[in-house]
JSON list of C-alpha atoms in Angstrom, two decimals:
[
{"chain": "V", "resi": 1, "resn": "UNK", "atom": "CA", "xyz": [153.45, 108.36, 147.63]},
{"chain": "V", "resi": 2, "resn": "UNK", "atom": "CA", "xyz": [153.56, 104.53, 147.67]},
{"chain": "V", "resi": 3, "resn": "UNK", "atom": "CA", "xyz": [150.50, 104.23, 146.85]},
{"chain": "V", "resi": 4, "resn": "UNK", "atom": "CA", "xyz": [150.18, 106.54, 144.08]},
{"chain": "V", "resi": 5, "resn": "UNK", "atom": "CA", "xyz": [153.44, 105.03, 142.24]},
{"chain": "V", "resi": 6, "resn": "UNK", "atom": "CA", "xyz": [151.23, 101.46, 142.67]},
{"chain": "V", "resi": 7, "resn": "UNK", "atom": "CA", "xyz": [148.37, 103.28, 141.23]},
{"chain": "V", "resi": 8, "resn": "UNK", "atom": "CA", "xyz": [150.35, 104.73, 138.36]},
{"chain": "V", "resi": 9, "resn": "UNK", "atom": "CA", "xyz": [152.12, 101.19, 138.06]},
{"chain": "V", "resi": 10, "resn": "UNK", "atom": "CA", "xyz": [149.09, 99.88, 137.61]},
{"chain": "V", "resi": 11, "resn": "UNK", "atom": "CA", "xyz": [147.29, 102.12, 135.12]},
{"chain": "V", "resi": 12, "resn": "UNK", "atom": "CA", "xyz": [150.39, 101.78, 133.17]},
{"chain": "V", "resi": 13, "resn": "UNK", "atom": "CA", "xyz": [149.63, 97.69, 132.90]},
{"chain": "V", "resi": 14, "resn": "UNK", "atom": "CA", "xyz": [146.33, 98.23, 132.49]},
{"chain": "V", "resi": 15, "resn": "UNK", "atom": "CA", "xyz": [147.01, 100.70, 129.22]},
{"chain": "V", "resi": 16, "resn": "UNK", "atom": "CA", "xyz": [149.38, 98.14, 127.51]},
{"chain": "V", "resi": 17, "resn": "UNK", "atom": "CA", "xyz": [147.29, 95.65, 127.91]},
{"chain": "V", "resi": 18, "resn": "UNK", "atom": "CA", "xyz": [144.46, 97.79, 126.05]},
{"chain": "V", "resi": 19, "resn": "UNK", "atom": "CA", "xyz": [147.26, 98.34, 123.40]},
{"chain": "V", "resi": 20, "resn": "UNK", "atom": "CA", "xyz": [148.14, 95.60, 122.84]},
{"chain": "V", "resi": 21, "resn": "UNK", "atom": "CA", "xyz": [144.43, 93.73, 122.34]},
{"chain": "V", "resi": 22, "resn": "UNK", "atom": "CA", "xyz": [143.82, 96.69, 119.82]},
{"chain": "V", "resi": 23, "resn": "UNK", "atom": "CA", "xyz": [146.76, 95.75, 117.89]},
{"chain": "V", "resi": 24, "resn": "UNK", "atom": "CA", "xyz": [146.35, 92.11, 117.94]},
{"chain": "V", "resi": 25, "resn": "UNK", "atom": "CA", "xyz": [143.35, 92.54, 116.33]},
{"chain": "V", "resi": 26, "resn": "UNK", "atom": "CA", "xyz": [144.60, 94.89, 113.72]},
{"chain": "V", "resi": 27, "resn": "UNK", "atom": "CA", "xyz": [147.74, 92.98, 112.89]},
{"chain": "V", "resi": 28, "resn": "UNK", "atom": "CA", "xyz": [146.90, 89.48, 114.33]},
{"chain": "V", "resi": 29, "resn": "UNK", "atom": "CA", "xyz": [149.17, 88.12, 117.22]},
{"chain": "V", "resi": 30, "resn": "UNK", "atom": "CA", "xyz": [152.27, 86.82, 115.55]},
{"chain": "V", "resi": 31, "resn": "UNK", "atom": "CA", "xyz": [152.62, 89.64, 113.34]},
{"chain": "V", "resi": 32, "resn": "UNK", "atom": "CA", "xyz": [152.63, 91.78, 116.59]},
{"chain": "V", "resi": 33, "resn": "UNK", "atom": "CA", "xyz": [155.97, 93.47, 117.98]},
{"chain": "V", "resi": 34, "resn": "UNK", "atom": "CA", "xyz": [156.51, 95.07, 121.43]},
{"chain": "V", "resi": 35, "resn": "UNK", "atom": "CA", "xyz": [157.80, 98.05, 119.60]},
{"chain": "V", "resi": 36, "resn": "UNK", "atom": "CA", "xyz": [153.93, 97.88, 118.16]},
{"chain": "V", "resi": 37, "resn": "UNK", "atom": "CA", "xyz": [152.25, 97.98, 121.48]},
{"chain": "V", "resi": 38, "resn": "UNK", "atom": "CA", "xyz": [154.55, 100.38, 123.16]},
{"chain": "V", "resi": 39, "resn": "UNK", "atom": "CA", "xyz": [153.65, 102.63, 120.15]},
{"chain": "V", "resi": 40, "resn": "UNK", "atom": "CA", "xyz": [149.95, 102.17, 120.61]},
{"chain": "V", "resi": 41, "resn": "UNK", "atom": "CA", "xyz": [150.23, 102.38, 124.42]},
{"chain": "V", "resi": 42, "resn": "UNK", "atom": "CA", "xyz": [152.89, 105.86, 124.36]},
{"chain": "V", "resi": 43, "resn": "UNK", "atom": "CA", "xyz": [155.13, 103.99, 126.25]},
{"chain": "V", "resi": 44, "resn": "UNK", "atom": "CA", "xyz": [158.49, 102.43, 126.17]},
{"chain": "V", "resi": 45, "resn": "UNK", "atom": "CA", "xyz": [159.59, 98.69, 125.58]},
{"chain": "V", "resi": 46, "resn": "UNK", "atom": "CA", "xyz": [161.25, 99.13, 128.83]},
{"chain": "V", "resi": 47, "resn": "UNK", "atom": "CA", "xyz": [157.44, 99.86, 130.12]},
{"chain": "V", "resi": 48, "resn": "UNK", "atom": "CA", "xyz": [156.51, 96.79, 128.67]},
{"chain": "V", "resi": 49, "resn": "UNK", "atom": "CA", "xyz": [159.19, 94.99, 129.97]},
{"chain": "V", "resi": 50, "resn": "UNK", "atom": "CA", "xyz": [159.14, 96.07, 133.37]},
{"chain": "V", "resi": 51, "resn": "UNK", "atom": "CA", "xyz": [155.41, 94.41, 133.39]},
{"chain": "V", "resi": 52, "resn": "UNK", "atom": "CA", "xyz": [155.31, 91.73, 131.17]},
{"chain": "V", "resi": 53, "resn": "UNK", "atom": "CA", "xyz": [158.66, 89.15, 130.29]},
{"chain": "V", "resi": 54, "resn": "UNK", "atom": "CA", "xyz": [157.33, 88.46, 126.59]},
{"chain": "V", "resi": 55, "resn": "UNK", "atom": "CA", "xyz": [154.46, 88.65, 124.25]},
{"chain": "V", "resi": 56, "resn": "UNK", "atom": "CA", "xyz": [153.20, 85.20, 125.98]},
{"chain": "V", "resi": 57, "resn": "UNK", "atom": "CA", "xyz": [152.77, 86.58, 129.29]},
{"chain": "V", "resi": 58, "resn": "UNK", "atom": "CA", "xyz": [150.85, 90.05, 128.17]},
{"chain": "V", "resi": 59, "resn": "UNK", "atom": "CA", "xyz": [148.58, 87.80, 125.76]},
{"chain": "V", "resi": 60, "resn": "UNK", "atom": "CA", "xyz": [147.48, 85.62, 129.03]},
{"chain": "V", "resi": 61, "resn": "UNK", "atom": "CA", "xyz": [147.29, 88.54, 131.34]},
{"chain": "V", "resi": 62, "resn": "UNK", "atom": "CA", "xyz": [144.59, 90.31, 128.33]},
{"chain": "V", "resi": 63, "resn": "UNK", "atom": "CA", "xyz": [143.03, 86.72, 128.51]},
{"chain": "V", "resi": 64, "resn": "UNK", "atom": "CA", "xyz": [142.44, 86.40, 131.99]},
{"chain": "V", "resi": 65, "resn": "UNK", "atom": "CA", "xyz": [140.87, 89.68, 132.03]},
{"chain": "V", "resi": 66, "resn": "UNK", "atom": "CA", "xyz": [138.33, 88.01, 130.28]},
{"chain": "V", "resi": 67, "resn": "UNK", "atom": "CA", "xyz": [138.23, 84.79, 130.79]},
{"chain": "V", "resi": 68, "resn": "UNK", "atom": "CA", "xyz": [138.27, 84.50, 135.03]},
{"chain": "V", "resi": 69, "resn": "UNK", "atom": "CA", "xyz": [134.71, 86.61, 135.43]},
{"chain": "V", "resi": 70, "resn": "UNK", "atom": "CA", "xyz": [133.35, 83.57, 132.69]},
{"chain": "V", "resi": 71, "resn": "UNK", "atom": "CA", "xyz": [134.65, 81.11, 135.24]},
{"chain": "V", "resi": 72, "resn": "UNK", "atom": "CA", "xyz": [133.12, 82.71, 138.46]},
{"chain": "V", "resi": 73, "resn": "UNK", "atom": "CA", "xyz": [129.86, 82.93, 136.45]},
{"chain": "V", "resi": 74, "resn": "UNK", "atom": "CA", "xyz": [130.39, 79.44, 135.31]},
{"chain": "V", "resi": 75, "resn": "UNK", "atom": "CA", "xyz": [130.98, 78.37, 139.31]},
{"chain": "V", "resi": 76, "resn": "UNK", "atom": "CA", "xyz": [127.45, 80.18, 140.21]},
{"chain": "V", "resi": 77, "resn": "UNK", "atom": "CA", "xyz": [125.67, 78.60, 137.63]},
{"chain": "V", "resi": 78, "resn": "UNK", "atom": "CA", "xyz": [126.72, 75.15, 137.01]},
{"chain": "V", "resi": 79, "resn": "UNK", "atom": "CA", "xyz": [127.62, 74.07, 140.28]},
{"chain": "V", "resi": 80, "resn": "UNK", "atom": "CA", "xyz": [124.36, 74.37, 142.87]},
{"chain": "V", "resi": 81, "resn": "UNK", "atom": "CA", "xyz": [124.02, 71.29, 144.22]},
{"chain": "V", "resi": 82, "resn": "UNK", "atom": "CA", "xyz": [120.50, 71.50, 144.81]},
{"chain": "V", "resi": 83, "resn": "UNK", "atom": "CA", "xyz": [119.11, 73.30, 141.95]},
{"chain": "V", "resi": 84, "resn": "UNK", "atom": "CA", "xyz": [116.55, 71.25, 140.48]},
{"chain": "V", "resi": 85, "resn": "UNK", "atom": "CA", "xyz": [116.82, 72.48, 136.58]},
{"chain": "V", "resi": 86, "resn": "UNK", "atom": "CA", "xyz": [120.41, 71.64, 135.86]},
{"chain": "V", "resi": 87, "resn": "UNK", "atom": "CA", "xyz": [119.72, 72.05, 132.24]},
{"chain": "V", "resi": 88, "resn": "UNK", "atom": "CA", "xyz": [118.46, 75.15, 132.32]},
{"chain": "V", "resi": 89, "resn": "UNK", "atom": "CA", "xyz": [121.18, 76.80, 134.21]},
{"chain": "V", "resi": 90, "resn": "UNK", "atom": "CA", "xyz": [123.39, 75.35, 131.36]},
{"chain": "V", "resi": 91, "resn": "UNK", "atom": "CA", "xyz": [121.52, 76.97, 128.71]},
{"chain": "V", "resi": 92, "resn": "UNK", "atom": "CA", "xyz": [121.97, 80.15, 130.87]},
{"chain": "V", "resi": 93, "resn": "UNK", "atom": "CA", "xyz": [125.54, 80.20, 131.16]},
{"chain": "V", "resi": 94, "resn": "UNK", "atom": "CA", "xyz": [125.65, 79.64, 127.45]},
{"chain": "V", "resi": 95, "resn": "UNK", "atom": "CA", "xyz": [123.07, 82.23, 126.29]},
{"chain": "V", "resi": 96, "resn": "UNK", "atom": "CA", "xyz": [124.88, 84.77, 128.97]},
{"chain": "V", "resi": 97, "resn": "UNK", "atom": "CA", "xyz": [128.26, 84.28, 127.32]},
{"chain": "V", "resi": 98, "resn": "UNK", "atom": "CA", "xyz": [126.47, 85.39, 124.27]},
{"chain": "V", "resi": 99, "resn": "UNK", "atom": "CA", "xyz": [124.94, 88.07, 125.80]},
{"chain": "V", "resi": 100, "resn": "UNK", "atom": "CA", "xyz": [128.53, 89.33, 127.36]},
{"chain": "V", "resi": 101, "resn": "UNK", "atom": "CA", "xyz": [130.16, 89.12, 123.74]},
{"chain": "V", "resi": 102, "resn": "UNK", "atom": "CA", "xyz": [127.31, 91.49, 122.42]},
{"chain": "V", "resi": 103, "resn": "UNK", "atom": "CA", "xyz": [127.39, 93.95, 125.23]},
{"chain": "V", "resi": 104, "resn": "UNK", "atom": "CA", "xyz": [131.19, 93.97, 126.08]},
{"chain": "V", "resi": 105, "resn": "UNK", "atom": "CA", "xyz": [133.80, 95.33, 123.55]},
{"chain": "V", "resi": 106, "resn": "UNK", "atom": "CA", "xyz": [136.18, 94.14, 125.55]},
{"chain": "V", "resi": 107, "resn": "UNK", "atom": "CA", "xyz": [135.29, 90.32, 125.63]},
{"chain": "V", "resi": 108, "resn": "UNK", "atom": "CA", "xyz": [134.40, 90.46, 121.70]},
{"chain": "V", "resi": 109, "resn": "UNK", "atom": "CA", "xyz": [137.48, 91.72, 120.74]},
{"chain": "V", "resi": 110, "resn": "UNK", "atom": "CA", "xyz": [139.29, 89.02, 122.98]},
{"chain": "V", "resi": 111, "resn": "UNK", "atom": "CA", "xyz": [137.22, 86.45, 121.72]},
{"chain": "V", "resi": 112, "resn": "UNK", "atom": "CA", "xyz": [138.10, 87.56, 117.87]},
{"chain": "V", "resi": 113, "resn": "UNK", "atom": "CA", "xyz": [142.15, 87.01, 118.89]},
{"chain": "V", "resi": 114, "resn": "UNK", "atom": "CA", "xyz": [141.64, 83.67, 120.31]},
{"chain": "V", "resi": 115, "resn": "UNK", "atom": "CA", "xyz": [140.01, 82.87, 117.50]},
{"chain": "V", "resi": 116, "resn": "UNK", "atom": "CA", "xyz": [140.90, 83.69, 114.37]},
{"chain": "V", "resi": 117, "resn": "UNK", "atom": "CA", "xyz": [144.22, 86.56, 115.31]},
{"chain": "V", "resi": 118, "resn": "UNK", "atom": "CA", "xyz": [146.47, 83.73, 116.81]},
{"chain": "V", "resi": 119, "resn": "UNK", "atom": "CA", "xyz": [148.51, 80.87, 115.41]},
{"chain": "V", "resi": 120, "resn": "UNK", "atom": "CA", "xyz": [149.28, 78.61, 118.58]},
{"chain": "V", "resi": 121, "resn": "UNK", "atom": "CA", "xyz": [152.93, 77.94, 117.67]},
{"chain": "V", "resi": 122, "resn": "UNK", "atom": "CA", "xyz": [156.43, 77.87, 119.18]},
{"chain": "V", "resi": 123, "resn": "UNK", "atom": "CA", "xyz": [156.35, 80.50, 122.55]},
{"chain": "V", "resi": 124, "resn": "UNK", "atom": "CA", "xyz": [152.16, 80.23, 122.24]},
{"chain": "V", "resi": 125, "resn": "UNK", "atom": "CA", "xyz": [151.89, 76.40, 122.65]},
{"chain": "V", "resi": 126, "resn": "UNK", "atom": "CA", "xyz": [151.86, 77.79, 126.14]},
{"chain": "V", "resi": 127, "resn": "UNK", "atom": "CA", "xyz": [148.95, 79.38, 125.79]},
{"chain": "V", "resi": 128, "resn": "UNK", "atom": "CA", "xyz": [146.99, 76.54, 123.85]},
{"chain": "V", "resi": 129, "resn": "UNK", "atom": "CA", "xyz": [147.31, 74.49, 126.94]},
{"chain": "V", "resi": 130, "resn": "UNK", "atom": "CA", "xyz": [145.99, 76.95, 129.28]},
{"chain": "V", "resi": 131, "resn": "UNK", "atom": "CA", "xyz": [142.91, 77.49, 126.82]},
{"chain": "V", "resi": 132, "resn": "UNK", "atom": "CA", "xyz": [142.41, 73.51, 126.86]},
{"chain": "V", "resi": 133, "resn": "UNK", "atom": "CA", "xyz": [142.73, 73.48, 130.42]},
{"chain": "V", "resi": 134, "resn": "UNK", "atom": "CA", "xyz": [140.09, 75.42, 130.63]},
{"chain": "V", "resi": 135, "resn": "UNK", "atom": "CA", "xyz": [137.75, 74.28, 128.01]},
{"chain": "V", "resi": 136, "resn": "UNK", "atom": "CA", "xyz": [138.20, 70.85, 130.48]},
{"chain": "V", "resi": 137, "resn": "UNK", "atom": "CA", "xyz": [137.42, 72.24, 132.87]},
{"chain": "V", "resi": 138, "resn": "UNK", "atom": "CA", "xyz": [134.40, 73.81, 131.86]},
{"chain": "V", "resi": 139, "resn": "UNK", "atom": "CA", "xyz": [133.48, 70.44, 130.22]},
{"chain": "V", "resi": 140, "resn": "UNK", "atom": "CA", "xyz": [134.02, 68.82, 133.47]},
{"chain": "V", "resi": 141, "resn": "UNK", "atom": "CA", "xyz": [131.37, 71.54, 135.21]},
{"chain": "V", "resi": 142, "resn": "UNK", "atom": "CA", "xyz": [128.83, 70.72, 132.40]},
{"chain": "V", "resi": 143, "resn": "UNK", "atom": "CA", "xyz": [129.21, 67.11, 132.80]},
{"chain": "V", "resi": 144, "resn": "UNK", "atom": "CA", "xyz": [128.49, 67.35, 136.57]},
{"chain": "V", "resi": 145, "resn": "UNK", "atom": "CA", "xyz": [125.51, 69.45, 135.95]},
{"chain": "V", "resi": 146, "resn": "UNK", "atom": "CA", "xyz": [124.22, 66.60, 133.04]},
{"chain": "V", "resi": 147, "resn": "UNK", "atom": "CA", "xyz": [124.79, 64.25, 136.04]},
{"chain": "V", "resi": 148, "resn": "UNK", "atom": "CA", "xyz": [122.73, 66.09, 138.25]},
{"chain": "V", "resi": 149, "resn": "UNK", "atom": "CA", "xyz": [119.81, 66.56, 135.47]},
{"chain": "V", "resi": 150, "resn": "UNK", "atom": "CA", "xyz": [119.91, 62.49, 134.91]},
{"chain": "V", "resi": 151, "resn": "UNK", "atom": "CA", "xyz": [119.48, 61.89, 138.70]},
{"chain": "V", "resi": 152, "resn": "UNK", "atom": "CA", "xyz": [116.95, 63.86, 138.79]},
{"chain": "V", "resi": 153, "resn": "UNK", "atom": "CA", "xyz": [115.25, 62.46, 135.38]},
{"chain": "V", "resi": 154, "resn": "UNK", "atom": "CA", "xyz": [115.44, 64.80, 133.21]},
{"chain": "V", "resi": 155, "resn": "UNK", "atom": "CA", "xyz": [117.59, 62.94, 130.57]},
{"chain": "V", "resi": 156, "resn": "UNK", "atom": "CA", "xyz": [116.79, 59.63, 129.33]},
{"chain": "V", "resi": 157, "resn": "UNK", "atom": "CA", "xyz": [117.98, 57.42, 130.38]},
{"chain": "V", "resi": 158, "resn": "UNK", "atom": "CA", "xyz": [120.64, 56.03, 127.65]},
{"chain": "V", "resi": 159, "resn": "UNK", "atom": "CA", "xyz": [122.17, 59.68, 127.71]},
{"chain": "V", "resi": 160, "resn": "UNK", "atom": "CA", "xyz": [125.82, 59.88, 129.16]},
{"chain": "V", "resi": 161, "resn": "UNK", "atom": "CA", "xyz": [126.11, 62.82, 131.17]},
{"chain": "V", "resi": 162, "resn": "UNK", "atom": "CA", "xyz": [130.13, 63.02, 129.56]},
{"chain": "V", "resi": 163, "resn": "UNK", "atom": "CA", "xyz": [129.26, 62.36, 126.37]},
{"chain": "V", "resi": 164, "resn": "UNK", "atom": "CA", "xyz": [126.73, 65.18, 126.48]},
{"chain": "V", "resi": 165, "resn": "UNK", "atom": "CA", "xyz": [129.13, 67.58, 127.58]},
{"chain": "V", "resi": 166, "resn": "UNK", "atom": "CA", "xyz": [131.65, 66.86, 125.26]},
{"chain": "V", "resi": 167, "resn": "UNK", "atom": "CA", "xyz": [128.97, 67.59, 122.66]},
{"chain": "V", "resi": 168, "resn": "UNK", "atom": "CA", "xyz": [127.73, 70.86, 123.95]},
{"chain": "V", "resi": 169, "resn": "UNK", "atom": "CA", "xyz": [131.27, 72.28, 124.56]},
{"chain": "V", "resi": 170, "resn": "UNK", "atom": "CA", "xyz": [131.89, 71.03, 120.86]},
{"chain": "V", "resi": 171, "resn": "UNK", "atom": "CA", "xyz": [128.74, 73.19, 120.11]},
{"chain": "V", "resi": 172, "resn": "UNK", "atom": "CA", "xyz": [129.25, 76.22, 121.96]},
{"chain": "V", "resi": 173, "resn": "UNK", "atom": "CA", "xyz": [133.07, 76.09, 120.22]},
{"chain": "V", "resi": 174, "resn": "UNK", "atom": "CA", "xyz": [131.69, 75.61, 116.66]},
{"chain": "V", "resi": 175, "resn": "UNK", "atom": "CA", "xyz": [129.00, 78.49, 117.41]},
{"chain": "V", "resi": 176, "resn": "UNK", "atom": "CA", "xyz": [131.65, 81.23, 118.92]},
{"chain": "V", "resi": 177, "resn": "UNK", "atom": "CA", "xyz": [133.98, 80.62, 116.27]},
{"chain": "V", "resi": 178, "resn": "UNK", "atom": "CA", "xyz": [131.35, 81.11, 113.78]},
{"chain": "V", "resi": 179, "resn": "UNK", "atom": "CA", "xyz": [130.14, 84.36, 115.68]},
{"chain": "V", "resi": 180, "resn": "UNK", "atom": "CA", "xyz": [133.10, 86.01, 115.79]},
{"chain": "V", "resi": 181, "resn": "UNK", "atom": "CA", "xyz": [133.57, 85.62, 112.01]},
{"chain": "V", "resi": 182, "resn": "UNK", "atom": "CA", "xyz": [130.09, 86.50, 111.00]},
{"chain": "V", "resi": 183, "resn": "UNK", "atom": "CA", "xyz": [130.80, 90.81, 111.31]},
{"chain": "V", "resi": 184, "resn": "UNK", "atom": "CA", "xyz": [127.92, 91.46, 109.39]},
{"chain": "V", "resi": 185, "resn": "UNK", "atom": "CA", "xyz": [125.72, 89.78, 111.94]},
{"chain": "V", "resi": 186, "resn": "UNK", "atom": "CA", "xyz": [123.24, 88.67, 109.60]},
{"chain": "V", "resi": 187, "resn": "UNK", "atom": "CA", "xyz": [123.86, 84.72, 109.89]},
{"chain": "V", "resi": 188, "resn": "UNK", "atom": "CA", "xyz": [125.07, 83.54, 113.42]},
{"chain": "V", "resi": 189, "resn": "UNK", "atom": "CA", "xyz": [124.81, 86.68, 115.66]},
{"chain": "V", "resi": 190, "resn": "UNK", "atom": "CA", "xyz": [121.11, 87.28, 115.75]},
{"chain": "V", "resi": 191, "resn": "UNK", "atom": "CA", "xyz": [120.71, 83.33, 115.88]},
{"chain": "V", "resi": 192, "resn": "UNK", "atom": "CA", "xyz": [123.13, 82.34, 118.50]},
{"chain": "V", "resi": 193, "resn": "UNK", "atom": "CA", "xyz": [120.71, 82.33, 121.53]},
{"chain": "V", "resi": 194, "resn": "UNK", "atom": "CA", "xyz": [118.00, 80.59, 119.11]},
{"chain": "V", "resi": 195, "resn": "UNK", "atom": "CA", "xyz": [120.75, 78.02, 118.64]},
{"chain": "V", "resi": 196, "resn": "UNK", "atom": "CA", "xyz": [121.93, 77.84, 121.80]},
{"chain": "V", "resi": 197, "resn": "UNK", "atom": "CA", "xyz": [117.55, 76.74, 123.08]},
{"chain": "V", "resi": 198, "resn": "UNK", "atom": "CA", "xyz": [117.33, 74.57, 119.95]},
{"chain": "V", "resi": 199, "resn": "UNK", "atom": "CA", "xyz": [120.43, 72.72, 121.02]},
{"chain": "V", "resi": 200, "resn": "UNK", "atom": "CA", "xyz": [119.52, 72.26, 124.65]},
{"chain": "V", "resi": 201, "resn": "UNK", "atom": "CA", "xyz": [116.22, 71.43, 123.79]},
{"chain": "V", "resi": 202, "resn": "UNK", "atom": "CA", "xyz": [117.65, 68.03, 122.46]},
{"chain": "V", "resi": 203, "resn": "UNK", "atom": "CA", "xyz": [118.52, 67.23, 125.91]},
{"chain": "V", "resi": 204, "resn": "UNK", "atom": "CA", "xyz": [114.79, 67.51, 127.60]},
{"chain": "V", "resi": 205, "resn": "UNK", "atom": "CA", "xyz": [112.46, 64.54, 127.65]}
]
């Protein structure tokens, strides 16, 4: 009985936060109430409540959702201490976040909030600072892996390994926001991988 009430607990959570990425995107974040999701979700506030404390919380619990399997994948790709094509396993990580944003409804809608749904204001300048905590620290990851690649010499040997990966996160930034914007798909979507190899390819000897 326990377990089922955990189980139903849990589908619960899982359905507002569904809700409530379906509604950001409709009606951006700030112009999002509870009273909206708990429509969308046929629930109470009181539901919502009982799971999340505020609009803050649900918006990083729908973000994590996304955003920790990018960081295990990062963790497998950039940082194998022996791999002896550090470049290329950047260039992966990047092309296969592309690849996840085409294939996953889920991650392209999140993506689309962070973007261009969410003014980082008041109760969300929270939120900002997770999101550049974590754009560090996936600058920090590529910087080790540029390291690793001028070690080994595969950069020449002027190139700063943190300068580098400021530049490439800059990129990658630049690129997703213009790939979320670009619905139609007929000037950054179809490109982005091209992009992505024309902008590593800079880094090669």
């Amino acid at each position: 009985m326990v377990r089922k009430t955990k189980e139903n607990a849990e589908l619960t959570r899982q359905g507002i936060i569904h809700a409530a990425r379906e509604v950001f995107l409709v009606r951006g974040v700030s112009c999002t109430t509870m009273e909206h999701i708990a429509i969308q979700a046929g629930v109470t506030r009181g539901a919502i409540y009982w799971h999340f404390n505020n609009k803050t919380e649900l918006f990083q619990a729908m973000r994590e959702q996304v955003f920790l399997p990018l960081i295990d994948r990062m963790d497998d790709t950039l940082l194998v201490e022996d791999s002896k094509n550090p470049i290329d396993r950047i260039e992966n990580f990047l092309c296969k976040t592309i690849q996840t944003l085409n294939e996953s409804t889920e991650t392209r809608k999140m993506y689309e909030i962070m973007l261009i749904k969410c003014e980082y204001v008041g109760e969300f300048s929270s939120v900002l600072r997770q999101i550049l905590l974590t754009s560090s620290d996936i600058e920090e990851k590529m910087q080790l892996a540029y390291k690793r690649a001028k070690e080994q010499g595969q950069l020449h040997s002027s190139h700063n390994p943190a300068q580098l990966a400021i530049d490439t996160q800059l990129f990658f930034i630049g690129l997703l926001l213009m790939w979320v914007r670009d619905s139609d798909g007929n000037h950054f979507r179809n490109r982005a991988i091209e992009l992505i190899k024309a902008h590593m390819n800079l880094r090669h000897l």
